[in-house]
Coordinates of C-alpha atoms in Angstrom, one line a residue:
X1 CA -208.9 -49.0 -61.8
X2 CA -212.4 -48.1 -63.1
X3 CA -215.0 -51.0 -62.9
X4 CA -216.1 -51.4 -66.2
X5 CA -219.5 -52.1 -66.3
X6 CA -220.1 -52.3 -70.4
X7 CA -217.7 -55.6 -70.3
X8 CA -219.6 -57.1 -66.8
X9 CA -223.0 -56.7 -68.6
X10 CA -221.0 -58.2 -71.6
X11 CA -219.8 -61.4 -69.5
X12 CA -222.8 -61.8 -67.6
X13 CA -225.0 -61.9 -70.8
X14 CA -222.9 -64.6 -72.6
X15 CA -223.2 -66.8 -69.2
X16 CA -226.8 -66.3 -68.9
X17 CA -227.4 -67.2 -73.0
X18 CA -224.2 -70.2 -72.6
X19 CA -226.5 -71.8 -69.5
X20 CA -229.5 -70.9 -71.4
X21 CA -228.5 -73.1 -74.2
X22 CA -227.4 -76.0 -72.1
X23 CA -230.1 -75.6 -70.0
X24 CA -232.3 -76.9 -73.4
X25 CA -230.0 -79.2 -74.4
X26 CA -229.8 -81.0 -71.3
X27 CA -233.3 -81.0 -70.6
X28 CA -234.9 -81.7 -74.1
X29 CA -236.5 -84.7 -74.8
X30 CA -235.3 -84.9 -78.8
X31 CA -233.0 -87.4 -79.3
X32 CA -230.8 -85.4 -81.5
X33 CA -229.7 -83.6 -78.3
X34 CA -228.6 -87.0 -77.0
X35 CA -225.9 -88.0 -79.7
X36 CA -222.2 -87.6 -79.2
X37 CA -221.9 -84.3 -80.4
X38 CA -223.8 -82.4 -78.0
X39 CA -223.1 -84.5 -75.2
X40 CA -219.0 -83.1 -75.8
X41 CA -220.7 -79.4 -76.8
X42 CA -222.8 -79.6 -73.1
X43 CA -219.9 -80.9 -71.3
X44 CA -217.5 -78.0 -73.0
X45 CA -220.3 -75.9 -72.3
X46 CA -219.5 -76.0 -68.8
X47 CA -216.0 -75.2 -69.1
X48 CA -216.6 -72.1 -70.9
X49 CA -219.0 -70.8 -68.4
X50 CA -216.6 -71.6 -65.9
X51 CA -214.2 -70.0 -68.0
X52 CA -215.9 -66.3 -67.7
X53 CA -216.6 -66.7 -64.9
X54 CA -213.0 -66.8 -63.5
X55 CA -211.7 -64.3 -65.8
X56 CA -214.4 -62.0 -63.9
X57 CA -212.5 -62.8 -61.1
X58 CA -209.0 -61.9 -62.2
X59 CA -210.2 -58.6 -64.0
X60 CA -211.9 -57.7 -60.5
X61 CA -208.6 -58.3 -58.7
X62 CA -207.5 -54.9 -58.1
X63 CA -211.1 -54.1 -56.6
X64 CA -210.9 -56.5 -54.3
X65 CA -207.7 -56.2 -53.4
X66 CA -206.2 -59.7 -53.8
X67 CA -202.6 -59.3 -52.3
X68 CA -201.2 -61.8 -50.7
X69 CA -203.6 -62.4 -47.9
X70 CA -206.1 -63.2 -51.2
X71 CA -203.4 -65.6 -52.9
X72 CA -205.8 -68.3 -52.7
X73 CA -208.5 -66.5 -54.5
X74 CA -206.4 -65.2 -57.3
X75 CA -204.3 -68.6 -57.4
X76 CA -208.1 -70.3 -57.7
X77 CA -209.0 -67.9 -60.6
X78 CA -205.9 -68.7 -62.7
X79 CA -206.5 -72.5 -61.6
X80 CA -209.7 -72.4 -63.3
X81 CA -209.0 -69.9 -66.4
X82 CA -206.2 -72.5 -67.1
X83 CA -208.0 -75.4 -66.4
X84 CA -211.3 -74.4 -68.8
X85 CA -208.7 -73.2 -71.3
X86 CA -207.2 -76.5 -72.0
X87 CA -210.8 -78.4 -71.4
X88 CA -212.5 -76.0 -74.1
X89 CA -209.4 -76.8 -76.5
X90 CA -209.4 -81.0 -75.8
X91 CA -213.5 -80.5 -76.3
X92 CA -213.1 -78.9 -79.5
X93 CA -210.6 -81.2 -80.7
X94 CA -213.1 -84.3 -79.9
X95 CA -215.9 -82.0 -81.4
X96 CA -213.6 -82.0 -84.5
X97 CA -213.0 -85.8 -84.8
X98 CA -216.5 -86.2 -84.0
X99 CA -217.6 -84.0 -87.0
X100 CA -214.9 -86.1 -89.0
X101 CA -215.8 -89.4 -88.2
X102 CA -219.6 -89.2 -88.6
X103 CA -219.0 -87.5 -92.3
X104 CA -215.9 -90.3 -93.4
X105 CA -216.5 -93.2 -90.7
X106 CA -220.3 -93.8 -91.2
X107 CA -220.0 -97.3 -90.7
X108 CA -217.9 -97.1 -87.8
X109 CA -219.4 -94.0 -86.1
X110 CA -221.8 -95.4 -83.5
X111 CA -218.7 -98.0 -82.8
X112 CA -216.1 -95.8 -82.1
X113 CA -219.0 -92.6 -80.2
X114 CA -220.7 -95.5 -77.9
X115 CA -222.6 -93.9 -74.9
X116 CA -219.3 -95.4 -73.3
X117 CA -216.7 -93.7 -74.9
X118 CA -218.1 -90.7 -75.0
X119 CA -217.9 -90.1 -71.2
X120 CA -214.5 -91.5 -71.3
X121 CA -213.5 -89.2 -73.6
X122 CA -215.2 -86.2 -71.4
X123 CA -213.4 -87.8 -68.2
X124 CA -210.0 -88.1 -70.1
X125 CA -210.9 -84.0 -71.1
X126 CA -210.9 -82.8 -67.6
X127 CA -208.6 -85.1 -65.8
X128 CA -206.1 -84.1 -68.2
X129 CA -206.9 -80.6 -67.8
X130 CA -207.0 -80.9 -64.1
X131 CA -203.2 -82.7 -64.1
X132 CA -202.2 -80.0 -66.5
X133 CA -202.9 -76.7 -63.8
X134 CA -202.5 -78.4 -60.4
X135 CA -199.1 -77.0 -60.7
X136 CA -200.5 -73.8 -59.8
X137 CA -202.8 -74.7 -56.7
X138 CA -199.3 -76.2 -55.3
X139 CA -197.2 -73.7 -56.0
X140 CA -196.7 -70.6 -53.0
X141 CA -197.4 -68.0 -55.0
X142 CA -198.8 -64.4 -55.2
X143 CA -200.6 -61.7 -57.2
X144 CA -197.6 -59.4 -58.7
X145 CA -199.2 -56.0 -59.3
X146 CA -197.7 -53.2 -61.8
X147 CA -197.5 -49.7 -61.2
X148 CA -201.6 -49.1 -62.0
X149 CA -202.1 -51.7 -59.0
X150 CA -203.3 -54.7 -61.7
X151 CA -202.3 -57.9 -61.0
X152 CA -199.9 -59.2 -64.0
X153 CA -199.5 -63.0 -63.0
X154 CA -198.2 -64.6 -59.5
X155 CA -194.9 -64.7 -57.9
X156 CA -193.8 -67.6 -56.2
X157 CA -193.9 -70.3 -59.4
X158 CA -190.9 -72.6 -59.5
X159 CA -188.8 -72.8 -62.9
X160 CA -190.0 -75.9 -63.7
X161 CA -193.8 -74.9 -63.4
X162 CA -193.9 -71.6 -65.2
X163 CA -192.0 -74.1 -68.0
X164 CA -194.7 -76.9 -67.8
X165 CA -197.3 -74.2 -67.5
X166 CA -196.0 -72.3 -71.0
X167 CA -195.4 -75.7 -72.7
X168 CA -199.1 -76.7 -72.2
X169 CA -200.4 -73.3 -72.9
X170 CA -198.6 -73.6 -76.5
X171 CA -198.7 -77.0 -76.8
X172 CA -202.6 -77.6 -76.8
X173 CA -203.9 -75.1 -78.9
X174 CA -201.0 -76.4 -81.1
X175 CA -201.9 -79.6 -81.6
X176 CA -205.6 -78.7 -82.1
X177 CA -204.7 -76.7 -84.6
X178 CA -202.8 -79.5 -86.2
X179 CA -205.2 -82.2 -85.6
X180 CA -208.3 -79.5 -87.1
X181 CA -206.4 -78.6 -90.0
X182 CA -205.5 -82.5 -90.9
X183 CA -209.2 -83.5 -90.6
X184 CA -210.6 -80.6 -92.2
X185 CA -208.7 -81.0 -95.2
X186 CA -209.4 -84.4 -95.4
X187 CA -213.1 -83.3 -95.0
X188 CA -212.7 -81.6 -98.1
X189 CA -210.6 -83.9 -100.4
X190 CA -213.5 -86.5 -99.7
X191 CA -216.3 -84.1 -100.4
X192 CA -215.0 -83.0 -103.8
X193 CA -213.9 -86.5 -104.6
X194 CA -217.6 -87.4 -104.7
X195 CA -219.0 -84.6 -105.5
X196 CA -216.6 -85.2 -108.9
X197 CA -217.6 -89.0 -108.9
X198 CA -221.4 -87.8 -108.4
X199 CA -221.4 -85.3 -111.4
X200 CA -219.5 -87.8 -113.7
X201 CA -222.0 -89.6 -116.1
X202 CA -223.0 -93.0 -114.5
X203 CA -221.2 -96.5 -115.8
X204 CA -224.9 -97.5 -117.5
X205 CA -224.9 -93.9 -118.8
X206 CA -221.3 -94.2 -120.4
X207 CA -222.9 -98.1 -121.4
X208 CA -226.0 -96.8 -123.1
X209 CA -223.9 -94.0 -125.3
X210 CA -221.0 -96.4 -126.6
X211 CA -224.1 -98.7 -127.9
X212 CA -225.8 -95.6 -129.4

């Protein structure tokens, strides 16, 4: 297997501008950086960096030749690309009700994204994504390699894992789809129901022209 340095470059790039970027969140004295929203994006953030940085790991597997005297360190790769995958997909979900409530909830926003909840929510992000993959660190698995020497998944999974494991995979970015596609067109029944209301003449307007 050829290293492929175009795509390393690529990876290690988008991890140096993703840290960058939380780097100035974290550290920036505005208090725009401090609401809700970025505290969610920051703490996603991580996840995503995490994630490329374990997919490095599988797509160097052959190199290294991770066979089953490795299984740990290919078990802790798909751990984590798991693990950030269903973090970054609960982060955008809360990123998407956040978006929602602060446009439709105004009155109720800093209620319901206290200081408090937010963390909660971020805790309840990653324990859930942690419970969701410990399946695999349990398991006695291995690397299964094809005929080019790649590793194509890990050997060793009980039924009842690989089936939790699928059903999570499909059922996350499922109901994130659900859950966005709900709000956002909720987004945009409100917006053009004031944007009508707001272009309509005013009740003094209509007033003033009956008495004319």
């Amino acid at each position: 297997m050829m290293f492929n340095v175009a795509q390393t470059v690529a990876e290690v790039l988008i991890v140096i501008i993703y840290i960058s970027v939380i780097l100035t969140i974290v550290t920036s004295k505005s208090e725009t950086f401090k609401n809700a929203f970025f505290i969610m994006f920051v703490a996603t953030g991580f996840a995503d960096v995490a994630s490329v940085l374990a997919s490095m790991i599988v797509r160097y597997r052959s190199e290294l030749d991770l066979d089953k005297e490795h299984r740990h360190i290919v078990v802790l790769a798909v751990f984590l690309l798991g693990y950030t995958f269903i973090a970054h997909v609960i982060g955008n979900l809360l990123v998407a009700i956040n978006r929602f409530s602060a446009l439709c909830l105004v009155q109720k926003y800093d209620k319901i994204w206290s200081r408090k909840n937010v963390w909660i929510a971020i805790v309840f992000q990653y324990l859930i994504s942690f419970l969701a993959c410990i399946q695999v660190i349990l398991s006695d698995s291995v690397c299964v390699r094809n005929a080019d020497g790649i590793c194509t998944g890990l050997e060793g999974l009980s039924k009842r894992t690989d089936q939790i494991g699928r059903s999570l995979y499909a059922g996350f970015p499922i109901i994130y789809a659900v859950v966005s596609l709900s709000v956002n067109v909720r987004l945009v029944f409100k917006w053009y129901r004031k944007s009508w209301n707001g272009s309509g003449p005013k009740p003094n307007e209509k007033n003033n022209k009956t008495l004319h």
